[in-house]
């Protein structure tokens, strides 16, 4: 079964054609990130207007690259939530119009289910349930037990910021621009992770599998202020960052990243040991982080199979994951 996936929940306009939830025939992504880099974050109105410009050409390109016409498409899947409302509306309205025009079933798909199903794209080994998934993205941070297809059990979540959001905000404090994850990890590679002892918040036993990153973010801000002599007279974090040396920035990035990764990997591995699971998965934009991948691999130490998206483009927002999640939803419910 070939599904056309459409994803417009944030700043990526994406369309893909995926067969049986695994075989990716095309995966087209037009990003408006350059526009948001200038503003230091996504401006919802700007993102929605870019989606409007891009959506039709991106869908056409996805069909063309897959070498298929509308007659070959069995269903249309579209992200319906969560996300920026104006951005979601562009994708949903387009999908509804195409579904009506070409008489194709429409499958509304949850964005985080999409991130979870990104791990099955191009997978050749059989799937072994239950699976423990750590979803870490800009807006989402959750530990989920996948008992069977589309049977999600939430084990823990963030009580404040998501890990990706913390990466983005700290990058802003350090004057590194948006999005924060890739540039922080690059600068961290040149820094000392032990330069600053930032808090690792593990929370009390009732919150053993929940996360909190707002205290860490404040600790980085206080350190930035301490490192900049004129700190007291400056109002905005971005102004401080201009006074930091390159070494300070690298060390702050490395120490911050180490603190986030310690918490994420500790909690994931502890949950893998405490719950009955046969596989462990990393999903979402932050799962592109090589140090996180390495830390989880080392701490898990081959006790359970570890699965991460096959390609880095499947970590961040894309439409192949939406088509994949929709396929397994149909397979699970047995209906279109
Ligand atoms: O999944 P995603 O594309 O969008 C959301 O659903 O939020 O995730 C985007 C997030 C951003 O916060 C970005 O900074 C983070 O993923 N990210 C990373 C890396 N690449 C992207 N964080 C850490 N290290 C990376 N290499
Ligand atoms: Zn996402």
PDB file of C-alpha atoms in Angstrom, residues 11 14 22 36 39 45 53 57 60 68 71 73 75 94 110 147 149 164 193 196 209 212 225 285 315:
ATOM      1  CA  UNK A  11       8.875  25.061   9.879  1.00  0.00           C
ATOM      2  CA  UNK A  14       7.232  17.996   3.722  1.00  0.00           C
ATOM      3  CA  UNK A  22       8.821   0.898   5.478  1.00  0.00           C
ATOM      4  CA  UNK A  36      13.752  31.701  11.319  1.00  0.00           C
ATOM      5  CA  UNK A  39      14.656  35.917  14.033  1.00  0.00           C
ATOM      6  CA  UNK A  45       2.882  33.596  10.812  1.00  0.00           C
ATOM      7  CA  UNK A  53       4.009  28.800  -0.969  1.00  0.00           C
ATOM      8  CA  UNK A  57       5.311  22.078  -5.362  1.00  0.00           C
ATOM      9  CA  UNK A  60       4.226  17.357  -6.840  1.00  0.00           C
ATOM     10  CA  UNK A  68       3.942   7.562  -9.193  1.00  0.00           C
ATOM     11  CA  UNK A  71      -3.798   6.476  -9.431  1.00  0.00           C
ATOM     12  CA  UNK A  73      -1.706   6.386  -4.193  1.00  0.00           C
ATOM     13  CA  UNK A  75      -4.368   6.963   0.965  1.00  0.00           C
ATOM     14  CA  UNK A  94      -4.494  20.704   1.450  1.00  0.00           C
ATOM     15  CA  UNK A 110      -0.263  12.450  15.351  1.00  0.00           C
ATOM     16  CA  UNK A 147       2.949  -2.376  23.491  1.00  0.00           C
ATOM     17  CA  UNK A 149       1.222  -0.990  16.852  1.00  0.00           C
ATOM     18  CA  UNK A 164      15.338  20.284  22.105  1.00  0.00           C
ATOM     19  CA  UNK A 193      32.219  18.939  29.243  1.00  0.00           C
ATOM     20  CA  UNK A 196      31.104  23.798  34.410  1.00  0.00           C
ATOM     21  CA  UNK A 209      10.886   8.860  34.591  1.00  0.00           C
ATOM     22  CA  UNK A 212      12.967  18.840  33.949  1.00  0.00           C
ATOM     23  CA  UNK A 225      26.236  36.361  33.467  1.00  0.00           C
ATOM     24  CA  UNK A 285      15.158  15.842  16.444  1.00  0.00           C
ATOM     25  CA  UNK A 315      15.154  12.201  13.151  1.00  0.00           C
TER      26      UNK A 315
END
